[in-house]
């Protein structure tokens, strides 16, 4: 059986892997925009940057919708009815469709600029990025949607101030809860004690949300 220390190390490694995937995605987008800037000027690069920026906002919302659906499924939330679950799935599908529509716009822009010579590399790059995002979705489920880690004490390259502090505190609480769960599985503490700590953690998470 996995020890609490081993479980905590595994979660940290998964969060670092998630951060690595985000760095790879960011590098891919920067490369695509830089190539457009070098070979087709700032207007083409600016349009691509705008399309990518809008898609990232949609992805941010979709990630939260996906997290809500995961909680409803895995935490046996009895307050969520079938209507809510169907709405969550439709909303996630709509956001995914909008993201792919923006990807198609990027591909069309590349075709308009340079026919297949530009369209194929753009298509290949976006497909690779989508594969990386699919891997992030898989990692999210393994770490229960904890934030990515970049090796800077739970602070990402774009996170600073109170929001970063809350994220760091949330990660510490989640790690402690994971350790308590492992102790309950091993029979070292009662299941009732673990569930009491878990419920307290959920209440604190809701109260701390802005």
PDB file of C-alpha atoms in Angstrom, residues 98-174:
ATOM      1  CA  UNK A  98     -15.653  27.583 -29.544  1.00  0.00           C
ATOM      2  CA  UNK A  99     -12.013  26.703 -28.885  1.00  0.00           C
ATOM      3  CA  UNK A 100     -11.846  24.468 -31.940  1.00  0.00           C
ATOM      4  CA  UNK A 101     -13.541  27.153 -34.038  1.00  0.00           C
ATOM      5  CA  UNK A 102     -10.747  29.552 -33.067  1.00  0.00           C
ATOM      6  CA  UNK A 103      -8.190  26.887 -34.016  1.00  0.00           C
ATOM      7  CA  UNK A 104      -9.875  26.581 -37.417  1.00  0.00           C
ATOM      8  CA  UNK A 105      -9.624  30.360 -37.789  1.00  0.00           C
ATOM      9  CA  UNK A 106      -5.870  30.123 -37.162  1.00  0.00           C
ATOM     10  CA  UNK A 107      -5.567  27.352 -39.745  1.00  0.00           C
ATOM     11  CA  UNK A 108      -7.560  29.368 -42.290  1.00  0.00           C
ATOM     12  CA  UNK A 109      -5.358  32.399 -41.645  1.00  0.00           C
ATOM     13  CA  UNK A 110      -2.268  30.294 -42.318  1.00  0.00           C
ATOM     14  CA  UNK A 111      -3.808  28.942 -45.543  1.00  0.00           C
ATOM     15  CA  UNK A 112      -4.723  32.452 -46.655  1.00  0.00           C
ATOM     16  CA  UNK A 113      -1.162  33.636 -46.040  1.00  0.00           C
ATOM     17  CA  UNK A 114       0.742  30.820 -47.684  1.00  0.00           C
ATOM     18  CA  UNK A 115      -1.483  27.989 -48.901  1.00  0.00           C
ATOM     19  CA  UNK A 116      -0.495  24.482 -47.770  1.00  0.00           C
ATOM     20  CA  UNK A 117       3.073  25.510 -46.972  1.00  0.00           C
ATOM     21  CA  UNK A 118       1.792  27.428 -43.952  1.00  0.00           C
ATOM     22  CA  UNK A 119      -1.460  25.618 -43.287  1.00  0.00           C
ATOM     23  CA  UNK A 120       0.120  22.196 -42.661  1.00  0.00           C
ATOM     24  CA  UNK A 121       2.705  23.395 -40.077  1.00  0.00           C
ATOM     25  CA  UNK A 122      -0.029  25.399 -38.317  1.00  0.00           C
ATOM     26  CA  UNK A 123      -2.327  22.363 -38.314  1.00  0.00           C
ATOM     27  CA  UNK A 124       0.434  20.112 -36.984  1.00  0.00           C
ATOM     28  CA  UNK A 125       1.357  22.602 -34.251  1.00  0.00           C
ATOM     29  CA  UNK A 126      -2.239  23.028 -33.084  1.00  0.00           C
ATOM     30  CA  UNK A 127      -2.840  19.274 -33.066  1.00  0.00           C
ATOM     31  CA  UNK A 128       0.251  18.807 -30.889  1.00  0.00           C
ATOM     32  CA  UNK A 129      -0.969  21.539 -28.521  1.00  0.00           C
ATOM     33  CA  UNK A 130      -4.373  19.854 -28.272  1.00  0.00           C
ATOM     34  CA  UNK A 131      -2.648  16.577 -27.388  1.00  0.00           C
ATOM     35  CA  UNK A 132      -0.780  18.359 -24.585  1.00  0.00           C
ATOM     36  CA  UNK A 133      -4.025  19.874 -23.310  1.00  0.00           C
ATOM     37  CA  UNK A 134      -5.576  16.392 -23.301  1.00  0.00           C
ATOM     38  CA  UNK A 135      -2.669  15.209 -21.149  1.00  0.00           C
ATOM     39  CA  UNK A 136      -3.274  18.114 -18.755  1.00  0.00           C
ATOM     40  CA  UNK A 137      -6.929  17.073 -18.464  1.00  0.00           C
ATOM     41  CA  UNK A 138      -5.783  13.581 -17.533  1.00  0.00           C
ATOM     42  CA  UNK A 139      -3.311  14.916 -14.949  1.00  0.00           C
ATOM     43  CA  UNK A 140      -6.028  17.137 -13.459  1.00  0.00           C
ATOM     44  CA  UNK A 141      -8.016  14.068 -12.523  1.00  0.00           C
ATOM     45  CA  UNK A 142      -5.021  12.382 -10.918  1.00  0.00           C
ATOM     46  CA  UNK A 143      -4.192  15.402  -8.742  1.00  0.00           C
ATOM     47  CA  UNK A 144      -7.815  16.448  -8.156  1.00  0.00           C
ATOM     48  CA  UNK A 145      -7.379  19.673 -10.142  1.00  0.00           C
ATOM     49  CA  UNK A 146      -4.561  21.077  -8.015  1.00  0.00           C
ATOM     50  CA  UNK A 147      -2.650  23.924  -9.643  1.00  0.00           C
ATOM     51  CA  UNK A 148       0.432  23.309 -11.746  1.00  0.00           C
ATOM     52  CA  UNK A 149       3.852  23.593 -10.115  1.00  0.00           C
ATOM     53  CA  UNK A 150       6.904  25.134 -11.776  1.00  0.00           C
ATOM     54  CA  UNK A 151       9.454  24.442  -9.068  1.00  0.00           C
ATOM     55  CA  UNK A 152       8.985  27.844  -7.408  1.00  0.00           C
ATOM     56  CA  UNK A 153       7.302  26.837  -4.126  1.00  0.00           C
ATOM     57  CA  UNK A 154       3.826  26.446  -5.629  1.00  0.00           C
ATOM     58  CA  UNK A 155       4.061  29.736  -7.506  1.00  0.00           C
ATOM     59  CA  UNK A 156       3.639  29.790 -11.251  1.00  0.00           C
ATOM     60  CA  UNK A 157       5.456  32.286 -13.500  1.00  0.00           C
ATOM     61  CA  UNK A 158       2.307  34.446 -13.734  1.00  0.00           C
ATOM     62  CA  UNK A 159       0.953  34.060 -10.182  1.00  0.00           C
ATOM     63  CA  UNK A 160       1.757  36.666  -7.561  1.00  0.00           C
ATOM     64  CA  UNK A 161       0.184  38.312  -4.538  1.00  0.00           C
ATOM     65  CA  UNK A 162      -2.931  37.222  -2.591  1.00  0.00           C
ATOM     66  CA  UNK A 163      -4.211  34.851  -5.305  1.00  0.00           C
ATOM     67  CA  UNK A 164      -0.940  32.933  -5.290  1.00  0.00           C
ATOM     68  CA  UNK A 165      -1.007  32.783  -1.493  1.00  0.00           C
ATOM     69  CA  UNK A 166      -4.516  31.317  -1.531  1.00  0.00           C
ATOM     70  CA  UNK A 167      -3.475  28.757  -4.140  1.00  0.00           C
ATOM     71  CA  UNK A 168      -0.475  27.761  -2.038  1.00  0.00           C
ATOM     72  CA  UNK A 169      -2.611  27.399   1.093  1.00  0.00           C
ATOM     73  CA  UNK A 170      -5.130  25.336  -0.856  1.00  0.00           C
ATOM     74  CA  UNK A 171      -2.366  23.015  -2.054  1.00  0.00           C
ATOM     75  CA  UNK A 172      -1.111  22.496   1.510  1.00  0.00           C
ATOM     76  CA  UNK A 173      -4.620  21.707   2.744  1.00  0.00           C
ATOM     77  CA  UNK A 174      -5.141  19.256  -0.118  1.00  0.00           C
TER      78      UNK A 174
END
